[in-house]
Coordinates of C-alpha atoms in Angstrom, one line a residue:
X324 CA 24.5 98.3 125.8
X325 CA 24.5 101.1 123.2
X326 CA 27.4 101.1 120.8
X327 CA 28.3 104.7 121.6
X328 CA 29.1 103.7 125.1
X329 CA 31.3 101.0 123.8
X330 CA 33.1 103.6 121.7
X331 CA 33.5 105.8 124.8
X332 CA 34.9 102.8 126.6
X333 CA 37.6 102.5 124.0
X334 CA 38.6 106.0 124.6
X335 CA 39.1 105.6 128.3
X336 CA 42.4 104.4 129.6
X337 CA 42.1 101.4 131.9
X338 CA 43.1 101.8 135.5
X339 CA 46.2 99.6 135.2
X340 CA 47.6 99.3 131.7
X341 CA 50.5 97.1 132.9
X342 CA 48.2 94.1 133.2
X343 CA 46.8 94.4 129.7
X344 CA 47.8 91.9 127.0
X345 CA 50.2 93.4 124.5
X346 CA 50.6 93.0 120.8
X347 CA 53.9 93.9 119.0
X348 CA 53.1 94.1 115.3
X349 CA 56.1 92.7 113.5
X350 CA 54.6 92.1 110.0
X351 CA 51.3 92.9 108.3
X352 CA 48.8 90.6 110.1
X353 CA 51.5 89.0 112.3
X354 CA 52.2 90.0 115.9
X355 CA 54.0 88.9 119.0
X356 CA 51.5 88.3 121.9
X357 CA 52.6 89.2 125.4
X358 CA 50.6 88.7 128.6
X359 CA 49.3 86.2 131.1
X360 CA 46.5 85.0 128.9
X361 CA 47.1 82.4 126.1
X362 CA 46.2 83.1 122.5
X363 CA 43.3 80.7 122.6
X364 CA 41.4 83.3 124.8
X365 CA 41.4 85.7 121.9
X366 CA 40.3 83.4 119.2
X367 CA 36.9 85.0 119.0
X368 CA 38.6 88.4 118.5
X369 CA 40.5 87.2 115.3
X370 CA 43.8 86.2 117.0
X371 CA 45.3 82.8 116.4
X372 CA 48.6 81.2 117.0
X373 CA 50.6 80.5 113.9
X374 CA 49.8 77.0 112.6
X375 CA 52.6 74.5 112.1
X376 CA 52.5 74.8 108.4
X377 CA 53.1 78.5 108.7
X378 CA 56.2 78.2 110.9
X379 CA 58.5 77.6 107.9
X380 CA 57.3 80.8 106.3
X381 CA 57.9 82.9 109.4
X382 CA 60.9 80.9 110.7
X383 CA 63.1 84.0 110.6
X384 CA 60.7 85.8 112.9
X385 CA 60.6 82.8 115.3
X386 CA 64.4 82.7 115.3
X387 CA 64.7 86.4 116.2
X388 CA 62.1 86.0 119.0
X389 CA 63.8 82.9 120.3
X390 CA 67.3 84.4 120.3
X391 CA 66.2 87.7 121.8
X392 CA 63.9 86.4 124.5
X393 CA 65.4 83.0 125.1
X394 CA 61.9 81.6 125.4
X395 CA 61.7 82.9 129.0
X396 CA 59.0 85.0 130.6
X397 CA 59.4 88.8 130.4
X398 CA 59.0 90.2 133.9
X399 CA 57.6 93.7 133.8
X400 CA 59.9 96.0 135.6
X401 CA 58.3 98.1 138.4
X402 CA 55.2 95.9 138.5
X403 CA 54.2 92.5 139.8
X404 CA 52.8 91.4 136.5
X405 CA 54.4 88.8 134.4
X406 CA 54.2 89.2 130.7
X407 CA 54.7 85.8 129.2
X408 CA 55.7 85.5 125.6
X409 CA 52.7 83.7 124.2
X410 CA 54.2 83.4 120.7
X411 CA 53.6 84.7 117.2
X412 CA 49.9 85.1 116.3
X413 CA 48.0 85.9 113.2
X414 CA 45.6 88.8 113.3
X415 CA 42.4 88.8 111.3
X416 CA 42.1 91.7 108.8
X417 CA 39.2 93.2 110.8
X418 CA 41.3 93.0 114.0
X419 CA 44.2 94.9 112.3
X420 CA 41.7 97.4 111.0
X421 CA 40.2 97.9 114.4
X422 CA 43.6 98.5 116.0
X423 CA 45.1 100.7 113.3
X424 CA 42.1 102.4 111.8
X425 CA 39.7 105.0 113.0
X426 CA 40.6 107.8 115.4
X427 CA 44.0 108.5 116.7
X428 CA 44.4 106.0 119.6
X429 CA 45.1 106.9 123.2
X430 CA 48.8 106.3 124.2
X431 CA 50.3 105.4 127.6
X432 CA 53.9 104.7 128.3
X433 CA 54.7 104.5 124.6
X434 CA 51.9 102.0 123.9
X435 CA 48.8 102.5 121.8
X436 CA 45.6 101.5 123.6
X437 CA 42.8 99.7 121.8
X438 CA 40.0 97.2 122.1
X439 CA 39.4 93.8 120.7
X440 CA 35.8 93.2 119.8
X441 CA 33.6 90.2 119.0
X442 CA 30.1 90.4 117.7
X443 CA 30.3 94.2 117.8
X444 CA 31.1 94.3 121.5
X445 CA 34.3 94.9 123.4
X446 CA 35.9 91.6 124.5
X447 CA 39.2 92.9 125.8
X448 CA 41.4 95.9 125.9
X449 CA 45.0 95.6 124.7
X450 CA 48.2 97.6 124.3
X451 CA 49.9 97.5 120.9
X452 CA 52.7 99.0 118.9
X453 CA 54.6 98.4 115.7
X454 CA 57.9 96.6 116.2
X455 CA 59.5 98.8 113.5
X456 CA 58.4 102.0 115.1
X457 CA 61.0 104.5 116.3
X458 CA 60.0 104.0 120.0
X459 CA 59.4 100.3 120.0
X460 CA 62.8 99.2 121.4
X461 CA 62.7 102.0 124.1
X462 CA 59.1 101.1 125.1
X463 CA 59.8 97.3 125.3
X464 CA 63.0 97.9 127.3
X465 CA 60.7 99.2 130.1
X466 CA 59.3 95.7 130.2
X467 CA 62.6 93.8 129.9
X468 CA 65.8 94.2 127.9
X469 CA 65.1 90.9 126.2
X470 CA 62.0 92.3 124.5
X471 CA 64.0 95.4 123.5
X472 CA 66.5 93.1 121.7
X473 CA 63.5 91.3 120.2
X474 CA 62.2 94.6 118.8
X475 CA 65.7 95.5 117.5
X476 CA 65.9 92.1 115.8
X477 CA 62.5 92.7 114.1
X478 CA 63.7 96.2 113.0
X479 CA 66.9 94.8 111.6
X480 CA 64.8 92.2 109.7
X481 CA 62.6 95.0 108.3
X482 CA 65.6 97.1 107.3
X483 CA 67.2 94.0 105.7
X484 CA 64.1 93.4 103.7
X485 CA 64.0 97.0 102.6
X486 CA 67.6 96.8 101.6
X487 CA 67.0 93.6 99.7
X488 CA 64.2 95.3 97.9
X489 CA 66.4 98.3 97.2
X490 CA 69.2 96.0 95.9
X491 CA 66.7 94.3 93.7
X492 CA 65.5 97.6 92.3
X493 CA 69.1 98.7 91.8
X494 CA 70.0 95.5 90.0
X495 CA 66.9 95.8 87.8
X496 CA 68.0 99.4 87.1
X497 CA 71.5 98.3 86.4
X498 CA 70.2 95.6 84.1
X499 CA 68.1 98.2 82.3
X500 CA 71.0 100.5 82.0
X501 CA 73.2 97.6 80.8
X502 CA 70.7 96.7 78.1
X503 CA 70.5 100.4 77.1
X504 CA 74.3 100.5 77.0
X505 CA 74.3 97.3 74.9
X506 CA 71.9 98.9 72.4
X507 CA 73.9 102.1 72.2
X508 CA 77.2 100.3 71.8
X509 CA 75.8 98.0 69.2
X510 CA 74.4 101.0 67.3
X511 CA 77.9 102.7 67.3
X512 CA 79.6 99.5 66.2
X513 CA 77.2 99.1 63.3
X514 CA 77.7 102.8 62.4
X515 CA 81.5 102.4 62.3
X516 CA 81.2 99.2 60.2
X517 CA 78.9 100.9 57.7
X518 CA 81.2 103.9 57.5
X519 CA 84.2 101.5 56.8
X520 CA 82.2 99.9 54.0
X521 CA 81.3 103.3 52.6
X522 CA 84.9 104.5 52.7
X523 CA 86.1 101.3 50.9
X524 CA 83.4 101.9 48.3
X525 CA 84.5 105.5 47.6
X526 CA 88.2 104.8 48.3
X527 CA 88.4 107.8 50.5
X528 CA 87.2 109.3 53.8
X529 CA 85.4 112.6 53.1
X530 CA 84.8 115.4 55.6
X531 CA 81.3 114.2 56.5
X532 CA 82.6 110.7 57.4
X533 CA 85.4 112.2 59.4
X534 CA 83.2 114.5 61.4
X535 CA 80.8 111.7 62.3
X536 CA 83.6 109.4 63.3
X537 CA 85.6 112.0 65.2
X538 CA 82.5 112.9 67.2
X539 CA 81.9 109.2 67.9
X540 CA 85.4 108.5 69.2
X541 CA 84.8 110.1 72.6
X542 CA 81.7 107.9 73.1
X543 CA 83.5 104.8 71.9
X544 CA 86.4 105.5 74.3
X545 CA 84.0 105.9 77.2
X546 CA 82.0 102.8 76.4
X547 CA 85.2 100.7 75.9
X548 CA 86.4 101.8 79.4
X549 CA 83.0 100.9 80.8
X550 CA 83.0 97.5 79.2
X551 CA 86.5 96.8 80.4
X552 CA 85.4 97.8 83.9
X553 CA 82.5 95.4 83.7
X554 CA 84.7 92.5 82.6
X555 CA 87.3 93.4 85.3
X556 CA 84.5 93.2 87.9
X557 CA 83.6 89.7 86.7
X558 CA 87.3 88.8 87.1
X559 CA 87.4 90.2 90.6
X560 CA 84.4 88.2 91.6
X561 CA 86.2 85.0 90.8
X562 CA 89.1 85.5 93.2
X563 CA 87.6 83.1 95.7
X564 CA 87.2 79.9 93.6
X565 CA 84.2 78.5 95.5
X566 CA 82.1 81.7 95.5
X567 CA 83.5 82.5 92.1
X568 CA 82.3 79.3 90.6
X569 CA 78.7 80.0 91.8
X570 CA 79.0 83.5 90.4
X571 CA 80.2 82.3 87.0
X572 CA 77.5 79.6 86.8
X573 CA 74.8 82.1 87.6
X574 CA 76.1 84.8 85.2
X575 CA 77.9 83.0 82.4
X576 CA 75.7 84.6 79.8
X577 CA 76.2 88.1 81.1
X578 CA 80.0 87.5 81.3
X579 CA 80.2 86.3 77.8
X580 CA 78.1 89.2 76.4
X581 CA 80.2 91.7 78.3
X582 CA 83.4 90.1 76.8
X583 CA 82.0 90.2 73.3
X584 CA 80.8 93.8 73.7
X585 CA 84.2 94.8 75.0
X586 CA 86.0 93.3 72.0
X587 CA 83.5 94.8 69.6
X588 CA 83.7 98.3 71.0
X589 CA 87.5 98.2 71.0
X590 CA 87.6 97.0 67.4
X591 CA 85.1 99.8 66.4
X592 CA 87.3 102.4 68.3
X593 CA 90.4 101.2 66.4
X594 CA 88.7 101.3 63.0
X595 CA 87.3 104.8 63.7
X596 CA 90.8 106.0 64.6
X597 CA 92.3 104.5 61.4
X598 CA 89.6 106.1 59.2
X599 CA 90.2 109.5 60.9
X600 CA 93.9 109.2 60.3
X601 CA 93.2 108.3 56.7
X602 CA 91.2 111.5 56.3
X603 CA 94.1 113.5 57.8
X604 CA 96.5 111.8 55.3
X605 CA 94.2 112.9 52.4
X606 CA 94.3 116.6 53.4
X607 CA 97.7 117.3 52.1
X608 CA 101.4 116.4 51.9
X609 CA 102.9 119.5 53.5
X610 CA 105.2 119.2 56.5
X611 CA 102.4 120.4 58.7
X612 CA 100.1 117.8 57.5
X613 CA 102.7 115.1 57.9
X614 CA 103.4 116.1 61.5
X615 CA 99.7 116.2 62.2
X616 CA 99.3 112.7 60.8
X617 CA 102.2 111.3 62.7
X618 CA 100.9 112.8 66.0
X619 CA 97.4 111.4 65.4
X620 CA 98.7 108.0 64.4
X621 CA 101.1 107.9 67.4
X622 CA 98.4 108.8 69.9
X623 CA 95.9 106.3 68.4
X624 CA 98.5 103.5 68.4
X625 CA 99.5 104.2 72.0
X626 CA 96.0 104.4 73.3
X627 CA 94.7 101.4 71.5
X628 CA 97.8 99.4 72.3
X629 CA 97.4 100.0 76.1
X630 CA 93.7 99.1 75.9
X631 CA 94.4 95.9 73.9
X632 CA 97.0 94.9 76.5
X633 CA 94.6 95.6 79.4
X634 CA 91.9 93.5 77.6
X635 CA 94.2 90.6 77.0
X636 CA 95.4 90.6 80.6
X637 CA 91.9 90.6 82.1
X638 CA 90.7 87.9 79.6
X639 CA 93.8 85.8 80.3
X640 CA 93.3 86.1 84.0
X641 CA 89.6 85.3 83.9
X642 CA 90.2 82.4 81.6
X643 CA 92.8 80.9 83.9
X644 CA 90.4 81.0 86.8
X645 CA 87.6 79.5 84.9
X646 CA 90.0 76.8 83.6
X647 CA 91.0 76.1 87.2
X648 CA 87.3 75.7 88.1
X649 CA 86.9 73.1 85.4
X650 CA 89.5 70.9 87.1
X651 CA 88.4 71.2 90.7
X652 CA 85.5 69.1 92.2
X653 CA 82.3 70.8 93.1
X654 CA 80.3 69.1 95.9
X655 CA 77.2 71.2 95.2
X656 CA 77.0 69.8 91.6
X657 CA 77.7 66.0 91.9
X658 CA 78.8 64.4 88.7
X659 CA 76.6 62.0 86.8
X660 CA 79.1 60.0 84.7
X661 CA 82.1 61.9 83.5
X662 CA 80.7 65.5 83.5
X663 CA 77.8 67.4 85.0
X664 CA 75.9 70.4 83.7
X665 CA 78.1 72.8 85.6
X666 CA 81.3 71.4 84.1
X667 CA 79.8 71.8 80.6
X668 CA 78.8 75.5 81.3
X669 CA 82.4 76.2 82.6
X670 CA 84.0 74.5 79.6
X671 CA 81.8 76.3 77.1
X672 CA 82.7 79.7 78.7
X673 CA 86.4 78.8 78.7
X674 CA 86.2 77.9 75.1
X675 CA 84.5 81.2 74.3
X676 CA 87.1 83.2 76.2
X677 CA 89.9 81.2 74.4
X678 CA 88.3 81.8 71.0
X679 CA 88.0 85.5 71.7
X680 CA 91.6 85.7 72.8
X681 CA 92.6 84.2 69.5
X682 CA 90.5 86.6 67.6
X683 CA 92.2 89.6 69.1
X684 CA 95.7 88.1 68.9
X685 CA 96.1 87.5 72.6
X686 CA 98.3 84.9 74.3
X687 CA 97.1 81.3 74.1
X688 CA 96.1 79.5 77.2
X689 CA 98.9 77.2 78.3
X690 CA 99.0 73.6 77.2
X691 CA 99.1 70.7 79.7
X692 CA 102.6 71.2 81.2
X693 CA 105.1 68.4 80.8
X694 CA 107.9 67.8 83.3
X695 CA 111.5 66.7 83.0
X696 CA 111.2 64.6 86.1
X697 CA 108.0 63.3 87.7
X698 CA 108.4 61.2 90.8
X699 CA 106.1 59.0 92.7
X700 CA 103.8 56.0 92.2
X701 CA 101.6 57.9 89.8
X702 CA 104.2 58.5 87.1
X703 CA 101.9 60.6 85.0
X704 CA 100.3 62.8 87.7
X705 CA 98.0 64.1 85.0
X706 CA 95.5 65.6 87.5
X707 CA 98.1 67.6 89.2
X708 CA 99.5 68.8 85.9
X709 CA 96.0 69.8 84.7
X710 CA 95.5 72.0 87.8
X711 CA 99.0 73.4 87.5
X712 CA 98.2 74.4 83.9
X713 CA 96.1 77.2 85.3
X714 CA 98.2 78.0 88.3
X715 CA 101.5 78.5 86.5
X716 CA 102.2 82.0 85.2
X717 CA 102.4 82.9 81.5
X718 CA 105.5 81.3 79.9
X719 CA 106.3 79.5 83.2
X720 CA 107.6 75.9 82.5
X721 CA 107.2 72.9 84.8
X722 CA 110.6 71.2 85.4
X723 CA 110.3 68.8 88.3
X724 CA 107.4 67.4 90.4
X725 CA 107.8 65.1 93.4
X726 CA 106.2 63.9 96.5
X727 CA 107.7 65.3 99.7
X728 CA 107.5 64.1 103.3
X729 CA 107.9 67.4 105.1
X730 CA 108.4 71.0 104.2
X731 CA 109.4 73.6 106.8
X732 CA 110.5 77.2 106.8
X733 CA 112.6 77.3 109.9
X734 CA 115.9 78.9 108.9
X735 CA 118.1 75.8 108.1
X736 CA 121.9 75.9 108.5
X737 CA 121.5 77.7 111.8
X738 CA 120.6 81.1 110.4
X739 CA 118.3 82.9 112.8
X740 CA 117.6 79.6 114.6
X741 CA 114.3 79.3 116.3
X742 CA 112.3 81.3 113.8
X743 CA 109.5 79.1 112.4
X744 CA 107.1 80.8 110.1
X745 CA 105.6 77.9 108.0
X746 CA 105.6 74.2 108.5
X747 CA 103.7 71.5 106.6
X748 CA 103.9 67.8 107.6
X749 CA 103.2 65.6 104.6
X750 CA 102.6 62.2 106.1
X751 CA 103.3 59.3 103.8
X752 CA 104.8 61.5 101.1
X753 CA 101.4 63.2 100.6
X754 CA 102.9 66.6 100.0
X755 CA 104.0 67.9 96.6
X756 CA 107.0 70.1 95.6
X757 CA 107.2 71.6 92.2
X758 CA 110.1 73.4 90.6
X759 CA 109.4 75.6 87.6
X760 CA 111.4 78.0 85.5
X761 CA 110.5 80.7 87.9
X762 CA 109.6 79.3 91.3
X763 CA 109.7 76.5 93.9
X764 CA 106.1 75.7 94.8
X765 CA 104.9 73.3 97.5
X766 CA 101.8 72.0 99.1
X767 CA 101.6 70.2 102.5
X768 CA 98.8 68.1 101.1
X769 CA 97.9 66.9 97.6
X770 CA 94.3 67.8 98.2
X771 CA 95.1 71.5 98.6
X772 CA 96.3 71.4 95.0
X773 CA 93.8 69.1 93.3
X774 CA 90.7 69.9 95.4
X775 CA 91.1 73.5 96.5
X776 CA 93.5 74.8 93.8
X777 CA 95.2 76.9 96.5
X778 CA 99.0 77.5 96.9
X779 CA 100.6 76.8 100.2
X780 CA 103.9 78.5 99.7
X781 CA 106.4 79.6 97.0
X782 CA 110.0 80.7 96.7
X783 CA 111.2 82.6 93.6
X784 CA 114.3 81.1 92.1
X785 CA 115.9 84.5 92.1
X786 CA 115.8 84.4 96.0
X787 CA 117.9 81.3 96.3
X788 CA 121.2 82.0 97.9
X789 CA 122.6 78.6 98.9
X790 CA 121.5 74.9 99.0
X791 CA 122.8 71.7 100.5
X792 CA 121.6 68.1 99.9
X793 CA 122.3 65.5 102.6
X794 CA 121.2 61.9 103.0
X795 CA 120.7 59.9 106.2
X796 CA 119.1 56.5 106.2
X797 CA 116.1 56.5 103.8
X798 CA 115.7 60.3 103.9
X799 CA 117.2 63.0 101.8
X800 CA 117.2 66.5 103.3
X801 CA 117.4 69.5 101.0
X802 CA 118.2 72.7 102.8
X803 CA 117.8 76.0 101.0
X804 CA 118.8 79.5 102.2
X805 CA 117.0 82.4 100.5
X806 CA 117.2 86.1 100.5
X807 CA 114.2 86.2 102.9
X808 CA 115.0 84.2 106.0
X809 CA 111.3 83.5 106.6
X810 CA 111.4 81.6 103.3
X811 CA 114.4 79.4 104.1
X812 CA 113.4 75.8 103.4
X813 CA 114.0 72.3 104.5
X814 CA 112.5 69.6 102.3
X815 CA 112.5 65.9 103.3
X816 CA 112.3 63.3 100.5
X817 CA 112.0 59.6 100.6
X818 CA 114.9 57.6 99.1
X819 CA 112.5 56.4 96.4
X820 CA 112.3 60.0 95.2
X821 CA 116.1 60.3 94.9
X822 CA 116.1 61.3 91.3
X823 CA 113.7 64.2 91.8
X824 CA 115.5 65.4 94.9
X825 CA 118.8 65.3 93.2
X826 CA 117.5 67.1 90.1
X827 CA 115.9 69.8 92.3
X828 CA 119.2 70.2 94.2
X829 CA 121.0 70.6 90.8
X830 CA 118.6 73.2 89.6
X831 CA 118.9 75.2 92.8
X832 CA 122.6 75.0 92.8
X833 CA 122.6 76.3 89.2
X834 CA 120.5 79.4 90.1
X835 CA 121.8 80.2 93.6
X836 CA 123.7 83.5 93.7
X837 CA 124.3 86.5 95.9
X838 CA 123.2 89.8 94.3
X839 CA 125.7 92.7 94.1
X840 CA 123.5 94.7 96.4
X841 CA 124.0 92.1 99.2
X842 CA 127.8 91.8 98.7
X843 CA 129.8 93.9 101.2
X844 CA 133.5 95.0 101.0
X845 CA 134.8 95.4 104.5
X846 CA 138.1 97.3 104.6
X847 CA 139.8 94.5 106.7
X848 CA 138.8 91.8 104.2
X849 CA 139.9 94.0 101.3
X850 CA 143.3 94.6 102.9
X851 CA 143.7 90.9 103.7
X852 CA 142.9 90.0 100.1
X853 CA 145.4 92.5 98.8
X854 CA 148.2 91.1 101.0
X855 CA 147.3 87.5 100.0
X856 CA 147.5 88.4 96.4
X857 CA 151.0 89.8 97.0
X858 CA 152.2 86.7 98.8
X859 CA 150.7 84.3 96.2
X860 CA 151.9 86.3 93.2
X861 CA 154.7 84.4 91.4
X862 CA 158.1 86.2 91.1
X863 CA 158.7 87.8 87.7
X864 CA 161.3 86.1 85.5
X865 CA 163.2 87.3 82.4
X866 CA 164.4 85.4 79.5
X867 CA 167.6 87.3 79.6
X868 CA 169.8 87.2 82.8
X869 CA 170.2 90.6 84.4
X870 CA 174.1 90.4 84.3
X871 CA 174.1 90.1 80.5
X872 CA 173.3 92.8 78.2
X873 CA 172.1 92.7 74.7
X874 CA 174.6 94.5 72.5
X875 CA 176.5 94.2 69.2
X876 CA 179.4 92.4 70.9
X877 CA 177.2 89.6 72.3
X878 CA 177.1 87.8 69.1
X879 CA 180.7 88.3 68.1

């Protein structure tokens, strides 16, 4: 049969398109085959089921297809034909070219119509459409809603991949911008350093130096704020310790470079300010010059002081979180011996942050906290103290640590009875209570402290209003009323922890108080107190009887 007749045949729509096999193109060269004929029937046309070794590569497509279609047959609505989901197939390049190339195909019901050929002759007519096309979900919904869901799943996958590519491009762009910013900041820092050297050499700051530095200050301020923002973002990403640990391990070099850049730019900004002030001081000694110098010095000190405080705070916070990560176990990086590679990376970053803090005069990281009373079988409790080192606030001291049987916040002493907001059962004294110079901290399980590094509950010492320690059998009960009734406590101690329980009670009794804002003066009570004072007041006495006077004749 002449080839032009075959071509004409491809341009004629079949009498009943609903029975034609259908191809839903989901990836270049990959399609979902629908119809009552298995894929083997189209092998000569360049269509083959995915082989087993390819399934891992396209597992996401298979999952989408399985979830959407449920593996069931798709019954064509309005017809008697059954379109079975034959599976994902690979199309030969010439098959894809035959479907998508050439003249604009005929369409029917949202489908493109085409032909499969073998040996230059038509072997079968098919319907096809791209899964990511705008009308794909609508067209497939006419077959069955399951296939519409399938199409939407493929579309979401395509969108997700495009988003991933966009994110990769953005990250690459951000990295390029970051590198450009690094070069620019380094250049400015070097320029300031050279100007400082030049000023020391000439023992003065001339107008040329002043103009260069004064123009540079705006850029240094902007870059310092950008660097501070970058380090703050690193700090924010470590709020969740598990995901934060992965983030730090992946980006530890970037984190350290951003910290060094922040400190360098801040130092350059401070030096540039000082040199500009030195130039103003050289201009003259009149009152106007003095006021100008004082104003400039004051503004520079205020701005640089606030920036230095912000830098120290973010570095201190980041260092505490990295320090906590070094003390917590990581299942994804099992230890080989005493330490693993992840531990070493975290410890090196922590050392770098600590060294930087020292260079800028920031607060030192806390030492391993000691305790006045440590109760329990493990007298040292070094692991708990190593974790607490990074949980305690700056200048917060550890006073008492003890196991606890049970902790409950259920309004003891009958106040608002029935309200239960927080309860932790610590079977076999597995809970821990800690009293510091600022707070009462407690955990229902030791693992929450030494494995997760999380805090169950806390009560500020300033909130303690009243306490009572009682003993019954082998249990000591410590009841605490606070300014927030949801934080009222009942702690249960074993008799073997009597020393710690007693010391905690003594501390709470020492700090408990009622603030003036909570003290009331009811008129009835005020009046009763005044009457009581009159009754209890002792009668006034005089050394000289009332009947006797003191006159000249008395001594005669």
